[in-house]
Short mmCIF file of C-alpha atoms and ligand atoms in Angstrom, two decimals:
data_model
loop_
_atom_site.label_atom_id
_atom_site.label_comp_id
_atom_site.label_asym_id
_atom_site.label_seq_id
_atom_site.Cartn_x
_atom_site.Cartn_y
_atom_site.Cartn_z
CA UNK A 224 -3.07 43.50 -15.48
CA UNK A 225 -1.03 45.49 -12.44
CA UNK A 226 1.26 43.05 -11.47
CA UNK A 227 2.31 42.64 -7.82
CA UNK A 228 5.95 43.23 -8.72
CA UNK A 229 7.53 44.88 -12.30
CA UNK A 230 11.49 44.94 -12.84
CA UNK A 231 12.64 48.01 -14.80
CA UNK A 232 15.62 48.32 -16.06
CA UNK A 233 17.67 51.75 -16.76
CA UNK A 234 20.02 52.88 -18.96
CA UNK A 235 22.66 53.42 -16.58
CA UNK A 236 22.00 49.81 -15.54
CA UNK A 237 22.15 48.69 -19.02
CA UNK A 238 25.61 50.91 -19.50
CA UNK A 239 27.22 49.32 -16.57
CA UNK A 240 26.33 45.78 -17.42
CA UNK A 241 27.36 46.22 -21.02
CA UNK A 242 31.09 47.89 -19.20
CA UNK A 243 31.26 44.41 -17.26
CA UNK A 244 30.81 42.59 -20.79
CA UNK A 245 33.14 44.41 -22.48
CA UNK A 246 35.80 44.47 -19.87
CA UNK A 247 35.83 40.35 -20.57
CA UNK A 248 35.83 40.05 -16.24
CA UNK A 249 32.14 38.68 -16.30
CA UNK A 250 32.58 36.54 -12.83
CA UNK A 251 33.53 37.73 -9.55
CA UNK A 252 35.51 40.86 -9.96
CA UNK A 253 35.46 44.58 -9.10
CA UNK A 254 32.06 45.14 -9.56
CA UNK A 255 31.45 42.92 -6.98
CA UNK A 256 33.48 44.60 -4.62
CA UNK A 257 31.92 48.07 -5.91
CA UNK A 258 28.17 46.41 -4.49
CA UNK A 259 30.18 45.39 -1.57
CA UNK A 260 31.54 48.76 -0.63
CA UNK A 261 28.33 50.99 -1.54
CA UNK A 262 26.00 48.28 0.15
CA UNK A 263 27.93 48.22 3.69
CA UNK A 264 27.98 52.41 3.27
CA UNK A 265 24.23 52.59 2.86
CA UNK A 266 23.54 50.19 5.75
CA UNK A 267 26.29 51.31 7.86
CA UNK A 268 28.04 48.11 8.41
CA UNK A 269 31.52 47.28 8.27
CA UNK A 270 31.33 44.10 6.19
CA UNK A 271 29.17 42.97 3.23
CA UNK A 272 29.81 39.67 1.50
CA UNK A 273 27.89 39.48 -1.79
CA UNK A 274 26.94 35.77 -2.46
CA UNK A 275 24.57 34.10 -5.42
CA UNK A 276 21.36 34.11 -3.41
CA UNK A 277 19.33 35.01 -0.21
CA UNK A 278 19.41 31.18 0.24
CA UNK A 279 22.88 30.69 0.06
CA UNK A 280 23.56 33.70 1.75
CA UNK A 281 21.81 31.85 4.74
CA UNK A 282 23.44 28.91 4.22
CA UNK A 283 26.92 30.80 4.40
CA UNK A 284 26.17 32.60 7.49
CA UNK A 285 25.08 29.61 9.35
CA UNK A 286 28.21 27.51 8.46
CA UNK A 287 30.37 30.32 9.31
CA UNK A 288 29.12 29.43 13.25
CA UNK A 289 30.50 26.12 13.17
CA UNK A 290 27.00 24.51 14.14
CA UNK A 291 27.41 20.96 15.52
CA UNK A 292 24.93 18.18 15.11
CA UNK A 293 22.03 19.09 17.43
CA UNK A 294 22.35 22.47 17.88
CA UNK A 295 19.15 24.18 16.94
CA UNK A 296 18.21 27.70 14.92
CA UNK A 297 14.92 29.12 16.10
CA UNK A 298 12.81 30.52 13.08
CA UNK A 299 9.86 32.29 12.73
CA UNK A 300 6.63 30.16 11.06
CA UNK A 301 5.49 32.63 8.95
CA UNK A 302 8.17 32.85 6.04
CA UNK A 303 9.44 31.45 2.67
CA UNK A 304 10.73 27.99 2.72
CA UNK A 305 14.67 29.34 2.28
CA UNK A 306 14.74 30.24 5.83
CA UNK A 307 13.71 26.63 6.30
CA UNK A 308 15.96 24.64 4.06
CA UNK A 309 18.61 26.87 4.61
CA UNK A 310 18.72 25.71 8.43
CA UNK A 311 18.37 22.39 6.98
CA UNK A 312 21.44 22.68 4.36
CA UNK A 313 23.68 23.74 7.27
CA UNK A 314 22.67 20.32 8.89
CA UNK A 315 21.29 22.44 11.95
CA UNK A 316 17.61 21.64 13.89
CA UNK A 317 14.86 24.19 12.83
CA UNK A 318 12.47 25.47 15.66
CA UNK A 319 9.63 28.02 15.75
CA UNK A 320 8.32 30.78 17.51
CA UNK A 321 5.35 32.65 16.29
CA UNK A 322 4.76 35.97 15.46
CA UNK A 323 2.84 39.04 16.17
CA UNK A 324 -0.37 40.20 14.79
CA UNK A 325 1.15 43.88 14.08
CA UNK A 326 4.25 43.49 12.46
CA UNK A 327 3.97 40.05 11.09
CA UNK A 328 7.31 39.31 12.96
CA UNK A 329 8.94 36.76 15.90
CA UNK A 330 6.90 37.20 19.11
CA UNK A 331 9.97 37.63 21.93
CA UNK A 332 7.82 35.61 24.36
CA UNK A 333 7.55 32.80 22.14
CA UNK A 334 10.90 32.64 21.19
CA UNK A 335 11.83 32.58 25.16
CA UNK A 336 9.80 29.41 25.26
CA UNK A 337 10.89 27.28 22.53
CA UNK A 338 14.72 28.14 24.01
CA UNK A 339 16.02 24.73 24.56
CA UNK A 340 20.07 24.10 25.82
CA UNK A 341 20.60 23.02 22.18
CA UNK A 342 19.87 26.82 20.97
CA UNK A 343 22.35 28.51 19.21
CA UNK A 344 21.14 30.76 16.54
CA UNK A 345 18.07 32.85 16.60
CA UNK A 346 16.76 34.17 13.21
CA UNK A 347 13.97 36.12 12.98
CA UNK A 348 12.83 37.21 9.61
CA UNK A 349 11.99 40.73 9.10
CA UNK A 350 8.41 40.45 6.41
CA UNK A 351 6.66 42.83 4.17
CA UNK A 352 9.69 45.02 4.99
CA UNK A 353 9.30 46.14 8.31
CA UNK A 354 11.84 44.37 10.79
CA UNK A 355 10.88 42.48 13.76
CA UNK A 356 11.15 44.03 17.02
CA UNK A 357 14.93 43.52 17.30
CA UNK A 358 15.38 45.24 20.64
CA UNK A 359 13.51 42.12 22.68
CA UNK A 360 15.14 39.71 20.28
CA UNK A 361 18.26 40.78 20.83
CA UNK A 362 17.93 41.39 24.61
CA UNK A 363 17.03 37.55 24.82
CA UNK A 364 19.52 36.19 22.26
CA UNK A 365 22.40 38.55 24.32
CA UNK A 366 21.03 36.70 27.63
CA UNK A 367 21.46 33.25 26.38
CA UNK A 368 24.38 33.54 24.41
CA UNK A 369 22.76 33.37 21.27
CA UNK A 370 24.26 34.26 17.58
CA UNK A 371 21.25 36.37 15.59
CA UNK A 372 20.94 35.89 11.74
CA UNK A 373 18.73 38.49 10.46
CA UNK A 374 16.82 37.24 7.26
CA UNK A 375 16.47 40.30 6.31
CA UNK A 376 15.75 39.30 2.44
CA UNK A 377 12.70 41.54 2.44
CA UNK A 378 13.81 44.86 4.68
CA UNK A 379 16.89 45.60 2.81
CA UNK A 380 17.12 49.17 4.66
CA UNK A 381 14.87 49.34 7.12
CA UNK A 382 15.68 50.28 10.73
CA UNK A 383 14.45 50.07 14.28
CA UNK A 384 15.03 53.05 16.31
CA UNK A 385 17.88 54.24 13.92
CA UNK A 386 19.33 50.59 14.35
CA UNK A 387 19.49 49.03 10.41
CA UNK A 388 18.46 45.64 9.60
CA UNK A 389 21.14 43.15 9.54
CA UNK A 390 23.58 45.04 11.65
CA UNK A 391 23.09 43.66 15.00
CA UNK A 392 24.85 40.55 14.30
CA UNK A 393 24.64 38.96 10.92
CA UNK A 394 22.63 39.77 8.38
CA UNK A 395 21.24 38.40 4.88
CA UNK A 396 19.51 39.86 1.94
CA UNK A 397 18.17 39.02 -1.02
CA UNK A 398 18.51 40.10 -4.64
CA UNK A 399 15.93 37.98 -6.14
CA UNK A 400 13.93 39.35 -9.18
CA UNK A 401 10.81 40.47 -7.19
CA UNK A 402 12.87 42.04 -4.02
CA UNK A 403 13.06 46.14 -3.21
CA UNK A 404 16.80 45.23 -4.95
CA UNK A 405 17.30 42.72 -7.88
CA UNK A 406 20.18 41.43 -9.28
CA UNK A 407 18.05 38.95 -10.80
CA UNK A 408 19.86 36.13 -8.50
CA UNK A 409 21.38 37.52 -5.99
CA UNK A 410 22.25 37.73 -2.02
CA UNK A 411 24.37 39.93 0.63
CA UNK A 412 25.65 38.74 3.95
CA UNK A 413 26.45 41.68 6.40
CA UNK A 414 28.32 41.68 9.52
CA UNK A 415 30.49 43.98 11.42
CA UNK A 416 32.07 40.89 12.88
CA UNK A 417 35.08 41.14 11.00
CA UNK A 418 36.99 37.66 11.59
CA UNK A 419 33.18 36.39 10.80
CA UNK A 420 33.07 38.06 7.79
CA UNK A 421 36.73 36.66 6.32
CA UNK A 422 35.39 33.43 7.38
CA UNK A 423 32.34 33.79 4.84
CA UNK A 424 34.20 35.35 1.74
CA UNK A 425 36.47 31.91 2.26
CA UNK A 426 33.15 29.32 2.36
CA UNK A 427 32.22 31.58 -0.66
CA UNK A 428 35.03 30.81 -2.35
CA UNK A 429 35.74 26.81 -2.10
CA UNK A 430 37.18 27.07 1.28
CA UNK A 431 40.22 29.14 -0.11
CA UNK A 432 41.80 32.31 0.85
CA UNK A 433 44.90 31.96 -1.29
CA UNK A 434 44.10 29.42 -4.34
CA UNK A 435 44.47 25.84 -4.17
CA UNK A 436 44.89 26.30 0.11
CA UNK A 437 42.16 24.99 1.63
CA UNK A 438 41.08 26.08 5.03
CA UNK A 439 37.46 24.78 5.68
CA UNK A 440 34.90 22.95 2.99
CA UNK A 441 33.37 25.84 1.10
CA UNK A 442 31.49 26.47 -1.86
CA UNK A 443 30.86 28.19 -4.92
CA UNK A 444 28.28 30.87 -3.54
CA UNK A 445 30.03 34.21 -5.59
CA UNK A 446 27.91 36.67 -7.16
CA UNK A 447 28.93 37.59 -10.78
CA UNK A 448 29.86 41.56 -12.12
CA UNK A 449 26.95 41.26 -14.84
CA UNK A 450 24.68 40.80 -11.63
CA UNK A 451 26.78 43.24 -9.42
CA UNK A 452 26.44 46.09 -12.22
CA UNK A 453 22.28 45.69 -12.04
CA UNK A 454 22.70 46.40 -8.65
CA UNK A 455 24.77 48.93 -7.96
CA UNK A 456 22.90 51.83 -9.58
CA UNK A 457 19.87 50.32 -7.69
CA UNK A 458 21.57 50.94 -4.02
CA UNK A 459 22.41 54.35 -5.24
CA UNK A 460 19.12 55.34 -6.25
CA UNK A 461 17.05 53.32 -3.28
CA UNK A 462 16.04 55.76 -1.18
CA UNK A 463 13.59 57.44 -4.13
CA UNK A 464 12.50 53.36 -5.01
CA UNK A 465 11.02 53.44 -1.09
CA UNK A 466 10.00 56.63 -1.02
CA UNK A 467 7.86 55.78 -4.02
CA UNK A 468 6.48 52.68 -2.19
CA UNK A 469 6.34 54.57 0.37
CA UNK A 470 3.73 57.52 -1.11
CA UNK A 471 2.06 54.31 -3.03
CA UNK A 472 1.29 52.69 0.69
CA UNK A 473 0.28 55.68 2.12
CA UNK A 474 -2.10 56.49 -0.80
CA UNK A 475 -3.48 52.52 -0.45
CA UNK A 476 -4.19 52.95 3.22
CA UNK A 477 -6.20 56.63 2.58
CA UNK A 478 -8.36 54.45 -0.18
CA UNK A 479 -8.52 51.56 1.74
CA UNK A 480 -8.86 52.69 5.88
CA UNK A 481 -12.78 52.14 6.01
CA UNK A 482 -13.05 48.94 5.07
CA UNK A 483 -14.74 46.19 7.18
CA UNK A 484 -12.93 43.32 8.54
CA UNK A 485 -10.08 44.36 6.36
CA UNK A 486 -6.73 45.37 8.37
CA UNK A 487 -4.56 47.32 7.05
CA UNK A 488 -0.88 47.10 7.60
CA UNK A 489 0.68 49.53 10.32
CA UNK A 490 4.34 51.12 10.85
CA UNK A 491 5.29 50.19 14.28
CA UNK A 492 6.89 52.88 16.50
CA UNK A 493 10.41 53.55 15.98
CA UNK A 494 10.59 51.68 13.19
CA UNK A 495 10.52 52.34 9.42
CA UNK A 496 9.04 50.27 6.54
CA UNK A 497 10.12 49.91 3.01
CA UNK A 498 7.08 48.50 2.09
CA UNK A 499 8.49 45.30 -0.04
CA UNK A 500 5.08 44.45 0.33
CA UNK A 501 2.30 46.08 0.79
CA UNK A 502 -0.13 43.32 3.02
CA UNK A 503 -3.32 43.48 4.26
CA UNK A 504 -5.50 41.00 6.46
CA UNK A 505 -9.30 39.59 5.19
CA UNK A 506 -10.13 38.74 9.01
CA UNK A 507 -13.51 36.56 9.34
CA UNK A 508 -15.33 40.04 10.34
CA UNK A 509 -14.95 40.87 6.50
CA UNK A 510 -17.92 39.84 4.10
CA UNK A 511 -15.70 38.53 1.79
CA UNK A 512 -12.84 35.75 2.26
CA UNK A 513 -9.39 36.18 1.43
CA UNK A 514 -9.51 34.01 -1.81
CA UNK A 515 -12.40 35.03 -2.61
CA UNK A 516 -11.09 38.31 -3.02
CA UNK A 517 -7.97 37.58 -4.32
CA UNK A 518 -10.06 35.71 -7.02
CA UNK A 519 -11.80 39.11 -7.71
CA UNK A 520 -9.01 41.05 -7.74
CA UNK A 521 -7.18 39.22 -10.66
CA UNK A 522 -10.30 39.01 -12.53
CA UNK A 523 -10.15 42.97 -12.61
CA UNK A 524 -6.95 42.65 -13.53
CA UNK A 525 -5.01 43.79 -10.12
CA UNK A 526 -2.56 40.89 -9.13
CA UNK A 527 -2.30 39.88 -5.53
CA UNK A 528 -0.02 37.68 -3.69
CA UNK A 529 -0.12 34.99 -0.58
CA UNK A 530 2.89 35.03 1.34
CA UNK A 531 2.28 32.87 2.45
CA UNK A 532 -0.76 31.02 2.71
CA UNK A 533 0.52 28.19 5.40
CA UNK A 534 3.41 27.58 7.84
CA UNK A 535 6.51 26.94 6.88
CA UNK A 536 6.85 23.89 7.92
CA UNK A 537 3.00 22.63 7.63
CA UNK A 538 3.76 20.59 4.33
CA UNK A 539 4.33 16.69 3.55
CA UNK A 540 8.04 16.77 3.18
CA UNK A 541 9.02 18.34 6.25
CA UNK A 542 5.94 16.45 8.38
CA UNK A 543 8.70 13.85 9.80
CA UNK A 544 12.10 15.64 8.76
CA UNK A 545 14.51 14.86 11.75
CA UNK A 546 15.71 18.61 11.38
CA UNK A 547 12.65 20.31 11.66
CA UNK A 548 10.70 20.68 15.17
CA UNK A 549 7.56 21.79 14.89
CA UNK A 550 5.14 23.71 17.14
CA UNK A 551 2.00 25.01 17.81
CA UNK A 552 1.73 28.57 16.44
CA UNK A 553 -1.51 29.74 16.54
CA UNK A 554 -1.30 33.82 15.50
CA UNK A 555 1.14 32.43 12.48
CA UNK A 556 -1.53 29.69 11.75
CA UNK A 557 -4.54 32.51 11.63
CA UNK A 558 -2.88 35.10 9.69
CA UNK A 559 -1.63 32.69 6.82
CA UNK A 560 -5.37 32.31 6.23
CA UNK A 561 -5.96 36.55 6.46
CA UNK A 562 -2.81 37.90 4.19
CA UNK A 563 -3.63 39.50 0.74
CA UNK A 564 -0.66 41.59 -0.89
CA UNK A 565 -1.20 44.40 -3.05
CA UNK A 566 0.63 46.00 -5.22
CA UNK A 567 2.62 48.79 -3.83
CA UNK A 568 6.09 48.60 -6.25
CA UNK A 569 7.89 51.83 -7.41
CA UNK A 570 6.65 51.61 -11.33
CA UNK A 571 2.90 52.05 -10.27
CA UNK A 572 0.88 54.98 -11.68
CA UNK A 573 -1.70 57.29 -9.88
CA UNK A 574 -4.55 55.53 -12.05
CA UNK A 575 -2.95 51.92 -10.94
CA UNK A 576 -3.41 53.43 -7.80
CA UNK A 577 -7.05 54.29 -7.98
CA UNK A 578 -7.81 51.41 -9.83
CA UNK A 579 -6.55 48.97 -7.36
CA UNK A 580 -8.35 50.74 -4.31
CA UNK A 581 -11.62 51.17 -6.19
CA UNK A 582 -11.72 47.70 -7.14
CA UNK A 583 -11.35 46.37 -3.66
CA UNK A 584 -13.90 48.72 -2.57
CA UNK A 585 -16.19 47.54 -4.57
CA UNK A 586 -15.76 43.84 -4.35
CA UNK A 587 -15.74 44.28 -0.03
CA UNK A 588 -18.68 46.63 -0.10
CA UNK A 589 -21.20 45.00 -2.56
CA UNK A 590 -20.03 41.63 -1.39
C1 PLP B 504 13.44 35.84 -1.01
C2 PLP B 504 13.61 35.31 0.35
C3 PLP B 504 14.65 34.43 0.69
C4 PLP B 504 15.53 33.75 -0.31
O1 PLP B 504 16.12 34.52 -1.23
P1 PLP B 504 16.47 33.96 -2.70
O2 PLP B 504 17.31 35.03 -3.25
O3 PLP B 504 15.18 33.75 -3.43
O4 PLP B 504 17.22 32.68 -2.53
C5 PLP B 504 14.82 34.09 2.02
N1 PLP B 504 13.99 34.54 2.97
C6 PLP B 504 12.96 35.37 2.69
C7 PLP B 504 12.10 35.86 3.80
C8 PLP B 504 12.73 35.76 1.37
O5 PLP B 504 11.69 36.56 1.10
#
């Protein structure tokens, strides 16, 4: 089977881990502050608060904005369910504006229409790794006085017009097990609001900034050295990691271009794509459907993925949830039906490669 995602580990990964577990500091230490440092170098931003998770790193950024009961964080539709419950942890109202066809990320118009006088936060979420087309976002959110939280969870890197993701206000990334960078758990808040960013590293810490002196209800949300030592050789090395994704997309879209009804996924202008996933579309002008093909595909042995195959917010639990305002999003709706991820990660070899364009070949062709 070539899975969708494969975590290797190194040596010099395994030497700095075992350093952490010899030094005895296995918590939050200096390898923590190592991440800290090399991460805000390598996305040019003057803070970077390391936290637990991409969730709680969400979670942290929105309580750092002091969000009072009412005030509402527009989202995007198409995204993982942290982006959701996250708004819902900080006790804020979720709304939605949908996306674009081409970069799978919030539509500017959209989010002009679901502003409401209750808007405080936008946060559009940049997919696949490509970011969202943060120079409309931005130009709204600056017009209405908006704060802009950048789930950035899958883009760690990426840039629009030399502008990185999670710089333009706050941003938050993930260091989940699948993700470009894995900690195993894992999350990074960046900001280059500096007042901001002390305000974090206290909710982090149980509200304290010297011990036992509290100055706001925190939280545990600190990362730990063992984790911080997986990742720092990771940041050092990840321009080559998207570079390889990079060649492995490139190679995918040569095999793949001809296809009918199949789209494939596209750099927008300006912007650059570290290929966290690697996504294409099964439209209804394809012979074959999306599951059906997925269901192909991992019976030759070449794992897929669906993210993700509804909205957000289109499930039971969150049907009558008092935070959550739902909408109408129809390019969201039709492309959670059309996604299919391949595998595009940096461990893949030139005959995983072939295999997994052959295969879909075949399976659209002789459908
Ligand atoms: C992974 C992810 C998160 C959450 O990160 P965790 O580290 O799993 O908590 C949030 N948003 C998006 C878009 C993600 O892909």
């Amino acid at each position: 089977m070539i899975p969708i995602s494969k975590v290797v580990i190194t040596e010099e990964q395994e030497q700095l881990v075992l350093e952490v577990l010899r030094s005895g500091n296995i918590a939050q230490g200096p390898m923590v502050a190592k991440l800290e440092e090399i991460a805000s170098k390598k996305i040019g931003v003057g803070n970077s608060i390391a936290v637990n998770n991409g969730t709680t790193s969400l979670i942290a950024s929105l309580k750092s904005l002091d969000l009072q009961p009412g005030d509402q964080v527009i989202t995007s539709p198409f995204t993982f369910a942290a982006s959701l419950n996250a708004i819902i942890d900080a006790g804020a109202v979720a709304l939605f504006a949908d996306i674009n066809e081409e970069d799978f990320g919030m539509n500017h118009s959209s989010l002009s229409e679901n502003l409401t006088n209750n808007t405080r936060v936008v946060m559009p979420v940049h997919l696949y790794g490509q970011m969202c087309d943060m120079e409309s976002i931005s130009h709204i959110a600056s017009k209405n006085d908006l704060r802009i939280l950048e789930d950035s969870a899958q883009a760690f890197g990426a840039s629009q017009n030399g502008v990185m993701a999670g710089t333009r206000d706050i941003g938050s990334f993930s260091f989940y097990a699948t993700k470009n960078i894995t900690t195993g758990e894992g999350g990074l808040i960046t900001t280059n609001d500096n007042s901001l960013a002390e305000k974090i590293r206290t909710i982090r810490n149980q509200g304290m900034k010297k011990k036992y002196e509290y100055e706001i209800a925190g939280n545990n949300y600190r990362l730990t050295d063992i984790q911080a030592a997986l990742g720092i050789p990771q940041i050092n090395n990840y321009d080559l990691n998207v570079e390889r994704r990079s060649n492995n997309a490139n190679l995918l879209t040569q095999g793949l271009e001809d296809l009918p009804g199949i789209v494939l996924p596209k750099v927008q202008p300006g912007r650059t794509h570290v290929w966290h996933q690697y996504t294409i579309r099964v439209t209804s002008e394809s012979p074959i459907s999306r599951n059906e093909l997925a269901e192909h595909l991992t019976r030759a042995g070449v794992g897929t993925g669906i993210y993700y195959p509804k909205m957000v917010f289109d499930y039971e639990i969150y049907n009558s949830h008092p935070q959550v305002k739902s909408s109408e999003n129809p390019i969201a709706k039709k492309i959670s039906s059309e996604v299919l991820s391949l595998p595009v990660h940096p461990h893949l070899s030139l005959s995983d490669l072939e295999k997994i364009i052959e295969t879909v070949r075949d399976i659209v062709l002789k459908k």
